[in-house]
XYZ file of C-alpha atoms in Angstrom:
774
model
C -0.351 -1.152 -11.461
C -1.016 2.436 -10.650
C -2.394 0.970 -7.522
C -0.272 2.234 -4.921
C -1.544 0.910 -1.900
C 0.561 -0.356 0.601
C -0.546 -3.114 2.748
C -1.708 -6.648 2.422
C -2.724 -8.699 5.418
C -3.720 -12.091 4.164
C -4.772 -15.175 5.970
C -4.710 -18.423 4.060
C -7.225 -20.971 5.224
C -5.902 -24.440 5.684
C -8.847 -26.276 4.116
C -10.782 -23.983 1.756
C -14.176 -25.054 0.509
C -13.749 -26.510 -2.964
C -16.031 -27.298 -5.873
C -15.922 -31.051 -5.316
C -14.703 -33.558 -2.790
C -11.920 -34.754 -5.066
C -10.775 -31.174 -5.678
C -11.035 -30.456 -1.980
C -8.828 -33.417 -1.191
C -6.241 -32.432 -3.791
C -6.257 -28.852 -2.579
C -5.943 -29.922 1.040
C -2.989 -32.142 0.227
C -1.320 -29.412 -1.853
C -1.621 -26.762 0.859
C -0.695 -29.134 3.689
C 2.305 -30.320 1.720
C 3.380 -26.726 1.156
C 3.052 -25.955 4.870
C 5.160 -28.970 5.774
C 7.894 -28.020 3.310
C 7.971 -24.425 4.507
C 8.188 -25.493 8.142
C 11.324 -27.437 7.266
C 12.966 -24.196 6.113
C 12.493 -22.435 9.450
C 15.337 -21.483 11.742
C 16.159 -23.756 14.701
C 14.161 -23.177 17.913
C 17.116 -21.537 19.672
C 17.445 -18.952 16.874
C 13.735 -18.174 16.930
C 13.643 -17.873 20.717
C 16.545 -15.426 20.511
C 14.719 -13.441 17.808
C 11.605 -13.172 19.993
C 13.738 -12.140 22.979
C 15.384 -9.455 20.855
C 11.970 -7.978 20.015
C 11.183 -7.798 23.714
C 14.538 -6.127 24.353
C 13.850 -3.453 21.709
C 10.227 -3.005 22.726
C 10.434 -3.199 26.509
C 14.062 -3.320 27.702
C 13.069 -2.932 31.353
C 11.159 -6.230 31.255
C 13.564 -8.582 29.507
C 13.760 -10.796 32.597
C 9.994 -10.718 33.164
C 9.167 -13.073 30.283
C 10.281 -16.545 29.319
C 9.897 -17.565 25.665
C 9.880 -21.099 24.334
C 9.385 -22.707 20.911
C 7.062 -25.704 21.177
C 5.517 -28.212 18.802
C 2.167 -27.515 17.145
C 0.969 -30.663 18.872
C 0.170 -28.634 21.987
C -2.250 -26.626 19.821
C -4.020 -29.520 18.207
C -1.756 -29.463 15.165
C -2.274 -25.769 14.423
C -0.083 -22.747 15.011
C -0.772 -21.014 18.297
C 0.681 -19.187 21.249
C 0.137 -20.069 24.882
C 0.466 -17.649 27.794
C 0.869 -18.885 31.362
C 2.219 -17.771 34.709
C 5.769 -18.733 35.628
C 5.622 -21.206 38.481
C 7.159 -20.127 41.781
C 7.945 -16.711 40.352
C 10.126 -14.548 42.569
C 11.655 -11.123 42.169
C 14.557 -12.375 40.082
C 12.638 -14.883 37.966
C 10.289 -14.530 34.970
C 6.651 -13.743 35.660
C 5.014 -14.729 32.367
C 5.769 -17.652 30.026
C 4.859 -17.373 26.348
C 5.128 -20.445 24.134
C 4.532 -20.789 20.401
C 5.528 -22.921 17.442
C 7.420 -19.994 15.830
C 8.977 -16.750 16.997
C 6.128 -14.933 15.223
C 3.613 -16.768 17.406
C 5.599 -15.892 20.525
C 5.845 -12.239 19.500
C 2.130 -12.043 18.713
C 1.483 -13.671 22.094
C 3.585 -10.973 23.729
C 1.594 -8.309 21.894
C -1.637 -9.995 22.949
C -0.588 -10.007 26.589
C 0.583 -6.392 26.586
C -2.589 -5.240 24.841
C -5.227 -7.148 26.783
C -3.596 -7.463 30.193
C -1.545 -4.276 30.359
C -3.577 -1.880 28.146
C -0.506 -1.107 26.046
C -0.625 -0.021 22.397
C 1.842 -0.985 19.685
C 1.329 0.716 16.354
C 3.303 2.393 13.588
C 5.084 5.544 14.685
C 2.844 7.579 12.390
C -0.324 6.397 14.065
C 0.702 6.677 17.692
C 3.750 4.477 17.999
C 4.599 2.372 21.028
C 2.647 3.382 24.139
C 3.750 1.316 27.111
C 3.319 3.663 30.066
C 0.437 1.509 31.345
C 2.637 -1.587 31.752
C 3.384 -2.267 35.443
C 6.966 -2.402 36.680
C 8.848 -5.729 36.709
C 7.577 -7.904 39.530
C 4.046 -6.526 39.281
C 2.836 -7.812 35.918
C -0.798 -9.011 35.944
C -1.206 -12.765 36.058
C -3.361 -14.723 33.655
C -5.746 -17.437 34.790
C -4.271 -20.547 36.393
C -5.073 -22.553 33.278
C -3.316 -20.024 31.083
C -4.475 -18.697 27.723
C -4.090 -20.409 24.368
C -4.920 -18.669 21.090
C -4.971 -20.818 17.971
C -4.291 -19.280 14.580
C -7.431 -20.056 12.554
C -5.442 -19.729 9.332
C -1.814 -20.703 8.783
C -0.602 -17.467 7.179
C -0.982 -13.715 7.420
C 0.339 -12.134 4.220
C 1.541 -8.547 4.181
C 2.008 -5.805 1.589
C 1.149 -4.890 -1.978
C 3.680 -4.959 -4.808
C 3.616 -1.156 -5.039
C 4.023 -0.565 -1.315
C 7.737 -0.924 -1.924
C 7.667 2.319 -3.912
C 5.005 4.318 -2.079
C 6.119 3.547 1.467
C 9.405 1.632 1.776
C 11.601 3.036 -0.977
C 13.808 5.210 1.261
C 13.963 2.938 4.298
C 17.279 1.908 5.816
C 17.880 -1.103 8.043
C 16.994 0.778 11.220
C 13.514 1.498 9.838
C 13.106 -1.984 8.372
C 14.034 -3.570 11.700
C 11.192 -1.687 13.355
C 8.787 -2.792 10.621
C 9.730 -6.450 10.917
C 9.300 -6.234 14.690
C 5.841 -4.770 14.058
C 5.078 -7.616 11.628
C 6.025 -10.226 14.216
C 3.979 -8.565 16.946
C 0.961 -8.492 14.599
C 1.353 -12.176 13.727
C 2.421 -11.619 10.103
C 4.330 -14.609 8.793
C 4.100 -14.356 4.987
C 5.576 -10.964 3.975
C 6.426 -9.785 0.492
C 10.204 -9.255 0.151
C 10.983 -7.260 -2.998
C 13.929 -5.121 -1.922
C 17.150 -5.454 -3.926
C 15.811 -7.477 -6.840
C 17.375 -5.108 -9.392
C 20.796 -6.251 -8.196
C 19.780 -9.856 -8.810
C 18.526 -8.909 -12.277
C 21.757 -7.079 -13.067
C 23.770 -10.196 -12.208
C 21.421 -12.477 -14.148
C 21.462 -10.304 -17.250
C 25.243 -10.017 -17.103
C 25.306 -13.769 -17.804
C 23.397 -12.948 -21.007
C 26.004 -10.319 -22.005
C 23.907 -7.327 -20.938
C 26.040 -4.722 -19.182
C 25.027 -2.541 -16.270
C 25.047 0.426 -18.686
C 22.576 -1.429 -20.918
C 20.210 -1.611 -17.960
C 20.099 2.169 -17.479
C 17.127 2.240 -19.850
C 15.462 -0.774 -18.199
C 15.309 -0.051 -14.479
C 13.180 2.822 -13.228
C 14.364 5.299 -10.640
C 14.163 4.405 -6.931
C 10.668 5.828 -6.440
C 9.301 4.113 -9.576
C 10.759 0.622 -9.326
C 7.414 -1.064 -8.690
C 6.111 -0.100 -12.119
C 9.341 -0.912 -13.924
C 9.224 -4.348 -12.310
C 5.702 -4.870 -13.657
C 6.580 -3.712 -17.163
C 4.512 -0.513 -17.070
C 7.473 1.783 -17.689
C 11.233 1.768 -18.135
C 13.950 4.289 -17.477
C 11.757 6.874 -15.736
C 13.606 8.422 -12.796
C 16.727 6.341 -13.446
C 19.381 5.202 -13.889
C 20.219 3.193 -10.803
C 23.752 3.705 -9.558
C 26.075 0.917 -8.478
C 25.839 2.353 -4.967
C 22.067 1.879 -5.007
C 22.328 -1.687 -6.283
C 24.936 -2.606 -3.673
C 23.055 -0.923 -0.814
C 19.750 -2.570 -1.641
C 21.222 -6.061 -1.900
C 22.830 -5.715 1.529
C 19.534 -4.393 2.892
C 17.552 -7.278 1.387
C 19.883 -9.799 2.978
C 19.345 -8.132 6.356
C 15.574 -8.144 5.830
C 15.438 -11.792 4.798
C 17.775 -12.890 7.550
C 15.565 -11.311 10.198
C 12.362 -12.663 8.641
C 13.803 -16.167 8.616
C 14.974 -15.817 12.225
C 11.354 -15.170 13.155
C 10.128 -18.223 11.272
C 8.468 -16.120 8.575
C 8.176 -17.247 4.947
C 9.214 -14.431 2.594
C 7.478 -14.085 -0.787
C 10.139 -13.411 -3.433
C 9.741 -12.102 -7.005
C 10.029 -14.133 -10.198
C 10.224 -13.592 -13.983
C 7.192 -12.356 -15.965
C 8.880 -11.911 -19.345
C 9.733 -8.216 -18.900
C 13.189 -7.730 -20.492
C 15.571 -4.929 -21.512
C 15.296 -3.798 -25.130
C 18.984 -4.554 -25.645
C 18.253 -8.270 -25.299
C 17.000 -8.245 -28.881
C 20.298 -6.802 -30.077
C 22.207 -9.588 -28.374
C 19.735 -12.309 -29.409
C 18.370 -11.100 -32.792
C 16.268 -14.214 -33.302
C 14.563 -13.951 -29.916
C 10.785 -13.502 -30.076
C 10.404 -10.163 -28.295
C 7.240 -8.031 -28.499
C 6.846 -4.394 -27.586
C 3.821 -3.745 -25.395
C 1.451 -0.799 -25.595
C 1.630 2.677 -24.100
C 1.059 3.152 -20.342
C 0.028 6.638 -19.178
C 2.736 8.654 -20.909
C 2.219 11.939 -22.737
C 2.129 11.296 -26.477
C 3.283 7.685 -26.126
C 6.871 8.636 -25.355
C 8.904 5.481 -26.000
C 11.694 6.711 -23.738
C 9.472 5.619 -20.866
C 6.674 3.466 -22.238
C 6.090 0.400 -24.353
C 8.219 -2.153 -22.548
C 9.570 -5.349 -24.082
C 8.061 -8.796 -23.501
C 9.935 -12.005 -24.211
C 7.516 -14.486 -25.754
C 6.909 -17.534 -23.531
C 7.492 -19.831 -26.489
C 11.061 -18.613 -26.791
C 13.620 -20.923 -25.098
C 15.211 -17.853 -23.505
C 12.084 -17.346 -21.378
C 12.568 -20.455 -19.265
C 16.319 -19.962 -19.239
C 16.128 -16.407 -17.862
C 13.344 -17.187 -15.406
C 15.160 -20.202 -14.016
C 18.412 -18.246 -13.767
C 16.692 -15.517 -11.739
C 15.257 -17.904 -9.137
C 18.590 -19.732 -8.878
C 20.498 -16.468 -8.432
C 18.131 -15.471 -5.626
C 18.689 -18.821 -3.952
C 22.441 -18.411 -4.320
C 22.366 -14.952 -2.712
C 19.712 -15.572 -0.039
C 19.616 -19.322 0.505
C 16.596 -21.587 0.235
C 14.171 -19.434 2.228
C 10.832 -19.859 0.440
C 8.747 -21.756 -2.107
C 6.297 -18.898 -2.770
C 6.968 -16.458 -5.614
C 5.031 -13.457 -6.838
C 4.618 -12.775 -10.540
C 2.191 -10.308 -12.138
C 1.758 -10.646 -15.878
C 0.229 -7.820 -17.929
C -0.492 -5.475 -15.076
C -2.420 -2.655 -16.804
C -0.900 -3.824 -20.085
C -2.826 -6.062 -22.458
C -1.127 -9.145 -23.928
C -0.192 -8.852 -27.606
C -2.993 -11.286 -28.471
C -6.188 -12.540 -26.862
C -5.580 -16.060 -28.160
C -6.183 -18.352 -25.150
C -3.441 -20.719 -26.298
C -0.898 -17.885 -26.165
C -2.064 -16.812 -22.708
C -1.940 -20.398 -21.497
C 1.580 -20.832 -22.857
C 2.673 -17.661 -21.075
C 1.330 -18.839 -17.715
C 2.871 -22.283 -18.183
C 6.223 -20.723 -19.044
C 6.149 -18.449 -15.978
C 5.504 -21.419 -13.728
C 7.966 -23.700 -15.500
C 10.722 -21.136 -14.977
C 9.905 -21.101 -11.254
C 9.594 -24.848 -10.862
C 12.754 -25.694 -12.783
C 14.702 -23.763 -10.168
C 12.459 -24.724 -7.233
C 10.459 -27.912 -7.738
C 8.091 -26.943 -4.921
C 7.357 -23.432 -6.248
C 3.906 -21.870 -5.809
C 2.855 -18.872 -7.921
C 1.155 -15.994 -6.064
C -0.505 -13.634 -8.567
C -2.390 -10.373 -8.124
C -5.743 -10.507 -9.883
C -5.855 -6.759 -10.523
C -5.615 -7.276 -14.283
C -9.012 -8.999 -14.298
C -10.537 -5.797 -12.897
C -8.484 -3.062 -14.561
C -8.707 -4.620 -18.040
C -11.986 -6.504 -17.784
C -12.798 -5.887 -21.451
C -9.815 -8.067 -22.389
C -9.982 -10.712 -19.679
C -13.126 -12.556 -20.656
C -13.851 -16.087 -19.363
C -11.756 -17.804 -22.030
C -8.718 -15.624 -21.377
C -9.039 -15.876 -17.589
C -9.373 -19.641 -17.692
C -6.376 -19.908 -19.994
C -4.141 -18.092 -17.490
C -5.572 -19.604 -14.311
C -5.496 -23.165 -15.637
C -2.021 -22.898 -17.121
C -0.366 -24.315 -13.991
C -1.016 -27.490 -11.977
C -3.802 -27.268 -9.422
C -2.609 -26.045 -6.053
C 0.398 -24.281 -7.594
C -1.294 -20.899 -8.087
C -3.062 -18.573 -5.659
C -4.820 -15.434 -6.967
C -5.405 -12.219 -5.043
C -8.945 -10.875 -5.542
C -7.443 -7.470 -5.025
C -10.538 -5.246 -4.938
C -13.001 -7.700 -3.390
C -14.327 -5.169 -0.878
C -15.725 -3.145 -3.805
C -15.610 -5.270 -6.968
C -15.338 -8.959 -6.164
C -14.082 -10.918 -9.167
C -14.832 -14.245 -7.455
C -18.542 -13.580 -7.916
C -18.330 -13.148 -11.702
C -15.661 -15.726 -12.501
C -17.106 -18.886 -10.990
C -14.698 -18.562 -8.062
C -11.735 -17.949 -10.386
C -12.705 -21.104 -12.258
C -11.665 -23.367 -9.420
C -8.363 -21.658 -8.590
C -7.718 -20.896 -4.887
C -7.950 -17.161 -4.265
C -7.500 -14.544 -1.584
C -10.283 -12.167 -0.538
C -8.629 -8.746 -0.377
C -9.459 -5.281 0.833
C -7.784 -2.669 -1.374
C -7.696 0.115 1.114
C -6.183 3.173 -0.562
C -4.740 4.224 -3.904
C -1.485 6.093 -4.364
C -0.731 5.983 -0.650
C -3.111 8.942 -0.257
C -3.921 10.311 3.180
C -7.672 10.023 3.576
C -10.150 8.406 5.965
C -11.349 5.174 4.408
C -12.997 1.988 5.544
C -16.131 -0.125 5.082
C -16.310 -2.080 8.288
C -19.486 -4.010 7.519
C -18.061 -5.059 4.142
C -14.853 -6.139 5.828
C -16.845 -8.167 8.344
C -19.253 -9.797 5.904
C -17.325 -9.963 2.609
C -14.818 -12.690 3.479
C -17.503 -14.703 5.254
C -19.851 -14.455 2.274
C -17.047 -15.600 -0.010
C -16.047 -18.409 2.314
C -19.515 -19.901 2.704
C -20.611 -19.387 -0.897
C -21.464 -22.419 -3.021
C -18.358 -24.079 -4.479
C -16.091 -21.598 -2.717
C -12.408 -21.741 -3.599
C -11.426 -18.977 -1.218
C -8.056 -19.808 0.279
C -6.937 -16.546 1.859
C -8.187 -13.373 3.538
C -6.163 -10.175 3.454
C -5.832 -6.398 3.317
C -4.246 -4.861 0.240
C -3.090 -1.281 0.516
C -0.905 0.878 -1.722
C 0.663 2.849 1.077
C 1.186 2.021 4.704
C 1.404 3.814 8.027
C -2.118 5.191 8.306
C -5.755 4.016 8.749
C -4.555 1.761 11.528
C -8.038 1.179 12.951
C -9.335 -0.393 9.747
C -6.233 -2.548 9.459
C -6.453 -3.735 13.040
C -10.091 -4.603 12.479
C -9.292 -6.555 9.310
C -6.334 -8.215 11.021
C -8.479 -9.131 14.009
C -10.907 -11.016 11.799
C -8.022 -12.875 10.187
C -6.238 -13.985 13.343
C -9.113 -14.611 15.715
C -12.434 -15.882 14.435
C -13.298 -16.009 10.770
C -17.022 -16.046 11.587
C -16.663 -12.749 13.407
C -19.621 -10.372 13.215
C -20.048 -6.797 14.380
C -22.181 -6.178 17.422
C -22.577 -2.509 16.471
C -21.866 -2.088 12.761
C -19.957 1.064 11.999
C -19.457 2.328 8.497
C -16.453 4.555 8.136
C -15.984 6.734 5.091
C -16.464 4.834 1.861
C -14.586 5.397 -1.345
C -13.935 3.457 -4.530
C -10.969 5.484 -5.670
C -8.268 7.701 -4.228
C -8.357 11.190 -2.766
C -9.658 13.756 -5.254
C -10.161 16.689 -2.888
C -9.588 19.893 -4.820
C -6.673 20.941 -2.614
C -4.541 17.968 -3.564
C -5.961 17.263 -7.014
C -6.939 20.584 -8.507
C -8.953 19.832 -11.660
C -7.364 20.978 -14.884
C -10.229 22.339 -16.972
C -11.906 25.412 -18.365
C -15.001 25.748 -16.153
C -16.772 27.971 -18.689
C -16.901 25.061 -21.133
C -18.314 22.397 -18.830
C -21.454 21.570 -16.899
C -21.215 21.383 -13.125
C -23.225 18.530 -11.666
C -23.338 18.102 -7.916
C -22.944 14.648 -6.402
C -26.196 12.772 -5.992
C -27.089 11.011 -2.809
C -28.359 7.497 -3.176
C -29.580 5.164 -0.493
C -27.812 1.903 0.106
C -29.283 -0.815 2.276
C -26.867 -3.294 3.790
C -27.777 -6.511 5.543
C -27.138 -4.782 8.866
C -29.275 -1.718 8.435
C -29.659 1.350 6.315
C -26.905 3.773 5.496
C -26.202 6.469 2.950
C -23.416 6.613 0.411
C -22.708 9.568 -1.818
C -21.710 8.660 -5.341
C -20.708 10.845 -8.251
C -22.995 11.273 -11.218
C -21.782 11.577 -14.790
C -19.969 14.859 -15.330
C -17.294 16.234 -17.589
C -15.868 17.938 -14.527
C -13.944 15.985 -11.915
C -15.865 15.763 -8.673
C -14.301 15.535 -5.255
C -15.557 12.562 -3.278
C -18.223 13.044 -0.663
C -19.694 9.885 0.835
C -21.075 10.963 4.198
C -22.938 13.751 5.954
C -20.437 16.566 6.466
C -22.338 17.853 9.492
C -22.037 14.478 11.222
C -18.279 14.607 10.851
C -18.111 18.216 12.038
C -20.036 17.099 15.116
C -17.593 14.229 15.576
C -14.705 16.678 15.480
C -16.366 18.753 18.200
C -16.671 15.687 20.420
C -13.070 14.805 19.672
C -11.902 18.262 20.669
C -13.926 18.092 23.875
C -11.926 14.988 24.846
C -8.661 16.860 24.422
C -8.225 17.694 28.074
C -7.870 14.051 29.083
C -6.304 12.742 25.894
C -3.973 15.522 24.752
C -0.817 13.671 25.808
C -1.718 10.571 23.808
C 0.226 10.294 20.547
C -2.613 8.289 19.033
C -5.159 10.940 19.995
C -3.058 13.746 18.525
C -2.551 11.872 15.264
C -6.279 11.176 14.943
C -7.129 14.757 15.901
C -4.944 16.178 13.133
C -6.253 13.625 10.639
C -9.908 14.273 11.495
C -9.500 18.053 11.437
C -7.736 17.765 8.095
C -10.603 15.624 6.803
C -13.256 18.131 7.845
C -11.447 21.170 6.479
C -10.567 19.491 3.177
C -14.252 18.711 2.568
C -15.162 22.283 3.444
C -12.551 23.446 0.940
C -14.242 21.351 -1.749
C -17.470 23.318 -1.348
C -15.611 26.630 -1.273
C -13.845 25.656 -4.473
C -17.135 24.809 -6.217
C -18.590 28.117 -5.023
C -15.663 29.900 -6.676
C -16.159 28.020 -9.938
C -19.874 28.780 -9.946
C -19.055 32.452 -9.352
C -16.758 32.367 -12.380
C -19.515 30.834 -14.490
C -21.895 33.551 -13.256
C -19.226 36.169 -14.084
C -19.354 37.314 -10.456
C -15.800 38.609 -10.037
C -16.331 39.740 -6.437
C -17.540 36.361 -5.211
C -14.859 34.581 -7.215
C -12.210 36.687 -5.507
C -13.724 36.114 -2.053
C -14.116 32.366 -2.463
C -10.708 31.855 -4.048
C -9.064 33.720 -1.149
C -10.947 31.540 1.340
C -9.870 28.397 -0.510
C -6.243 29.485 -0.398
C -6.545 30.419 3.275
C -7.864 26.944 4.009
C -4.736 25.500 2.389
C -2.561 27.670 4.623
C -4.535 26.764 7.730
C -4.432 23.034 7.016
C -0.699 23.281 6.355
C -0.211 24.922 9.761
C -2.236 22.143 11.386
C -0.265 19.383 9.650
C 3.003 21.071 10.627
C 2.134 20.425 14.272
C 2.480 16.646 13.904
C 5.682 14.827 12.947
C 3.711 12.379 10.843
C 2.388 14.850 8.271
C 5.623 16.464 7.085
C 6.977 16.594 3.531
C 10.452 17.159 4.950
C 10.561 13.664 6.452
C 9.964 12.053 3.045
C 12.562 14.209 1.294
C 15.237 13.835 3.954
C 14.837 10.065 4.073
C 15.508 10.001 0.322
C 18.569 12.231 0.558
C 19.933 10.250 3.485
C 20.592 7.267 1.183
C 22.667 9.285 -1.277
C 26.455 8.814 -1.268
C 27.365 11.587 -3.702
C 25.903 14.855 -5.108
C 24.527 13.154 -8.218
C 22.551 10.625 -6.164
C 21.420 13.374 -3.806
C 19.870 15.296 -6.700
C 18.363 12.199 -8.302
C 16.831 10.785 -5.115
C 15.268 14.102 -4.122
C 13.854 14.524 -7.638
C 12.372 11.014 -7.438
C 10.809 11.758 -4.055
C 9.366 15.115 -5.154
C 8.116 13.847 -8.505
C 6.317 10.761 -7.217
C 4.040 12.765 -4.901
C 3.321 15.503 -7.463
C 3.557 15.137 -11.273
C 4.395 11.399 -11.001
C 5.118 10.792 -14.672
C 6.213 12.701 -17.768
C 4.618 15.894 -19.072
C 4.927 18.292 -21.988
C 5.032 22.099 -21.776
C 1.258 22.324 -21.983
C 0.042 18.885 -20.836
C 0.336 17.612 -17.290
C 1.190 13.996 -16.632
C -1.784 11.666 -16.898
C -0.898 10.522 -13.375
C -0.413 13.952 -11.836
C -1.409 13.961 -8.164
C -2.068 10.217 -8.234
C 0.099 9.862 -5.116
C -1.039 13.149 -3.584
C -0.385 13.674 0.104
C -1.756 15.957 2.784
C 1.687 16.914 4.071
C 2.791 20.194 5.552
C 5.185 21.792 3.109
C 3.500 20.156 0.145
C 0.313 22.136 0.740
C 1.879 25.551 1.114
C 4.843 24.908 -1.175
C 3.063 23.177 -4.062
C -0.741 23.079 -3.865
C -1.102 26.703 -2.732
C 0.906 28.150 -5.662
C -1.135 25.963 -8.003
C -4.430 27.231 -6.615
C -3.162 30.812 -6.692
C -2.032 30.482 -10.304
C -5.274 28.884 -11.434
C -7.528 31.410 -9.740
C -5.443 34.338 -10.971
C -6.079 33.147 -14.526
C -9.801 32.910 -13.823
C -9.878 36.397 -12.322
C -7.915 37.768 -15.274
C -10.370 36.169 -17.673
C -13.301 37.962 -16.063
C -11.467 41.248 -15.641
C -10.422 41.411 -19.287
C -13.713 39.933 -20.503
C -11.873 37.193 -22.344
C -12.251 33.447 -22.488
C -10.199 31.421 -20.064
C -6.792 30.792 -21.629
C -6.376 27.148 -20.761
C -3.016 26.638 -22.416
C -1.511 29.716 -20.754
C -2.559 28.429 -17.341
C -1.189 24.986 -18.048
C 2.142 26.253 -19.298
C 2.640 28.500 -16.280
C 1.722 25.794 -13.815
C 3.718 22.999 -15.467
C 6.775 25.236 -15.614
C 6.429 25.904 -11.878
C 5.937 22.214 -11.120
C 8.998 21.163 -13.103
C 11.127 23.730 -11.266
C 9.722 22.600 -7.897
C 10.569 18.988 -8.687
C 14.147 20.030 -9.533
C 14.550 22.275 -6.503
C 16.253 21.484 -3.213
C 14.391 23.764 -0.812
C 14.506 22.441 2.732
C 11.334 21.618 4.653
C 10.997 20.992 8.419
C 11.424 17.469 9.770
C 10.172 18.292 13.264
C 6.685 19.352 14.289
C 6.019 22.981 15.151
C 3.067 24.197 17.196
C 0.355 22.751 19.433
C -1.947 20.517 17.366
C -4.805 20.652 19.879
C -4.728 24.438 20.155
C -4.519 24.841 16.378
C -7.379 22.413 15.803
C -9.573 24.186 18.336
C -8.840 27.553 16.741
C -9.649 26.251 13.266
C -12.891 24.703 14.494
C -13.967 28.019 15.983
C -12.869 29.896 12.846
C -14.835 27.799 10.392
C -17.634 26.155 12.426
C -17.894 27.977 15.746
């Protein structure tokens, strides 16, 4: 899916409410049986205790002797997963001070995080959102004691699931083991025990297909490039950004083995991929009688078959089960028997070749049969995005055919966009199939301030207590990671503490149903003289916790930047934030939020300036057009300077991480092109038509603003000014050709961008506030 978002935090309830007592009993037995089988795959207690100790050593090396960790039976927690914190008896200077027990290393690590957060006021977050802040932790020998009875926290749900299938491309694609190790530590500390593990699967596919006489050269047209693997895996595209080198395949397999090994050491259950029917076109040459269908076009210019229209092996063909089974077995051979849960997404933003329910049912049955032939205990985890993105196709008959194609308890569906468009409400709770309530937090990995806290608080509860509920899981689903940490912590807190949680003081953060369309990062491509400008309308929305306002776009032929809150309220919030700078300036979290909030305010101001310029063009007011266009471009420069003052908003970091993986000049060029293209044009273009996905993964990054968005704005406005000056109509094609030519050259270029922050973020933010609002 184009969905980029990054992160899924899912909690799977042990005993979901079911349509009937008999179904409830069957579901309970199925889930409990799965839990028991997965527990048998965990590492021995000594391995898990060592893994938890290693996290402590990396996180807080000065306090390794201050804690004692121990794996215990779930019996001490009433049969549920938990961690228990207590004081070490007769503690002296050379002995531990705090004992943390849990039934897995993940529980111990989350107990450690709990203790450091609530007893020591420490903060553990992603580097980009503040990082590890442990200055408040007392020295060894002086750690605060808990109550004499200790503290026990039960996990209300057995699993926390993490990631989105496209996070691997938007966030993780260039990570090495050093970065992955930090992420897995973060997972453990947050209590995540069911992570998606998609790295390196192309190497598995290459080895599987070699058994079917398909060479690695044949796969050059099948795999996407490194930054586009997620969509090649889902059958949306093929070949774009590729081919994959042998170096890449070898590196990623080694990396995946490191990732899985560490996850298993922690007692986590990885979710591995499986076969959906997506095959290389050359398979038909090798097996001429195979029933292979070519799917429809997906977001290319002019339906370019070099990249679109992937090949689907019909589920009725004997090869389907054979290939699917071979893939699962090859994974087990390479990684060991580490899981029973497999992800498979069929027809993601691609319609099946027929709407015949019997065909759809046979496809689902074949997908599951391929899994279960290799792993008799397999469970299919499927994203339900297709039911939203292609709702005109997936009517009740088609949905039922897919959802009921596998035995009950062997499929779990992700209601991916439940915070905005809940499919469970319109599908009779997925027709009895257990599902996961999801929050789809951002698209394209965009940098923007999102979050609907009252919906996050009430949505899962409403789903859980609804009549005939089949809700089995609760999670966050994001395209890109490493930002919006407050919303994620809030969602995570509901999942791991009390499912009935309610807000004492409801707070609605900025609401959005799509991704960032601010004019700086997504400059509309239109002739403003030919269109009607319609300003966003404000409509009142009443929630069950009070009244609030949401701004929604009205119908318009012109793209509209999102505005869903009072701009003056946010300007006032920025002023208060700046006033706190004296006490907070040294906090990494404060500085990150300061830059992000200032960026938010200025980007919304730029939207109005941009519209003022367009209106001036329509009024043939050349002077105002010139003034407003200069101000818009100056805002881009100013925001770029602000972003440059924080390490976490730099284009250079993204590009250098891509180049770091290259082992030769050819890979260096390819990886940098992949990295540059994903965040700009994204997909193919012609000389006069931009990619349909241009700016889909836009980013507010220093270097990208001044190096890419500023030239685009300058080029566009210069064409508008020329049109007025020469009293001619706006030459749309000329503008497009000039801009697309520049973009293509920028994507191919190798200009260096800083990887270290420059400047004082607080001083810059204060100056910009005074400049534009003072």
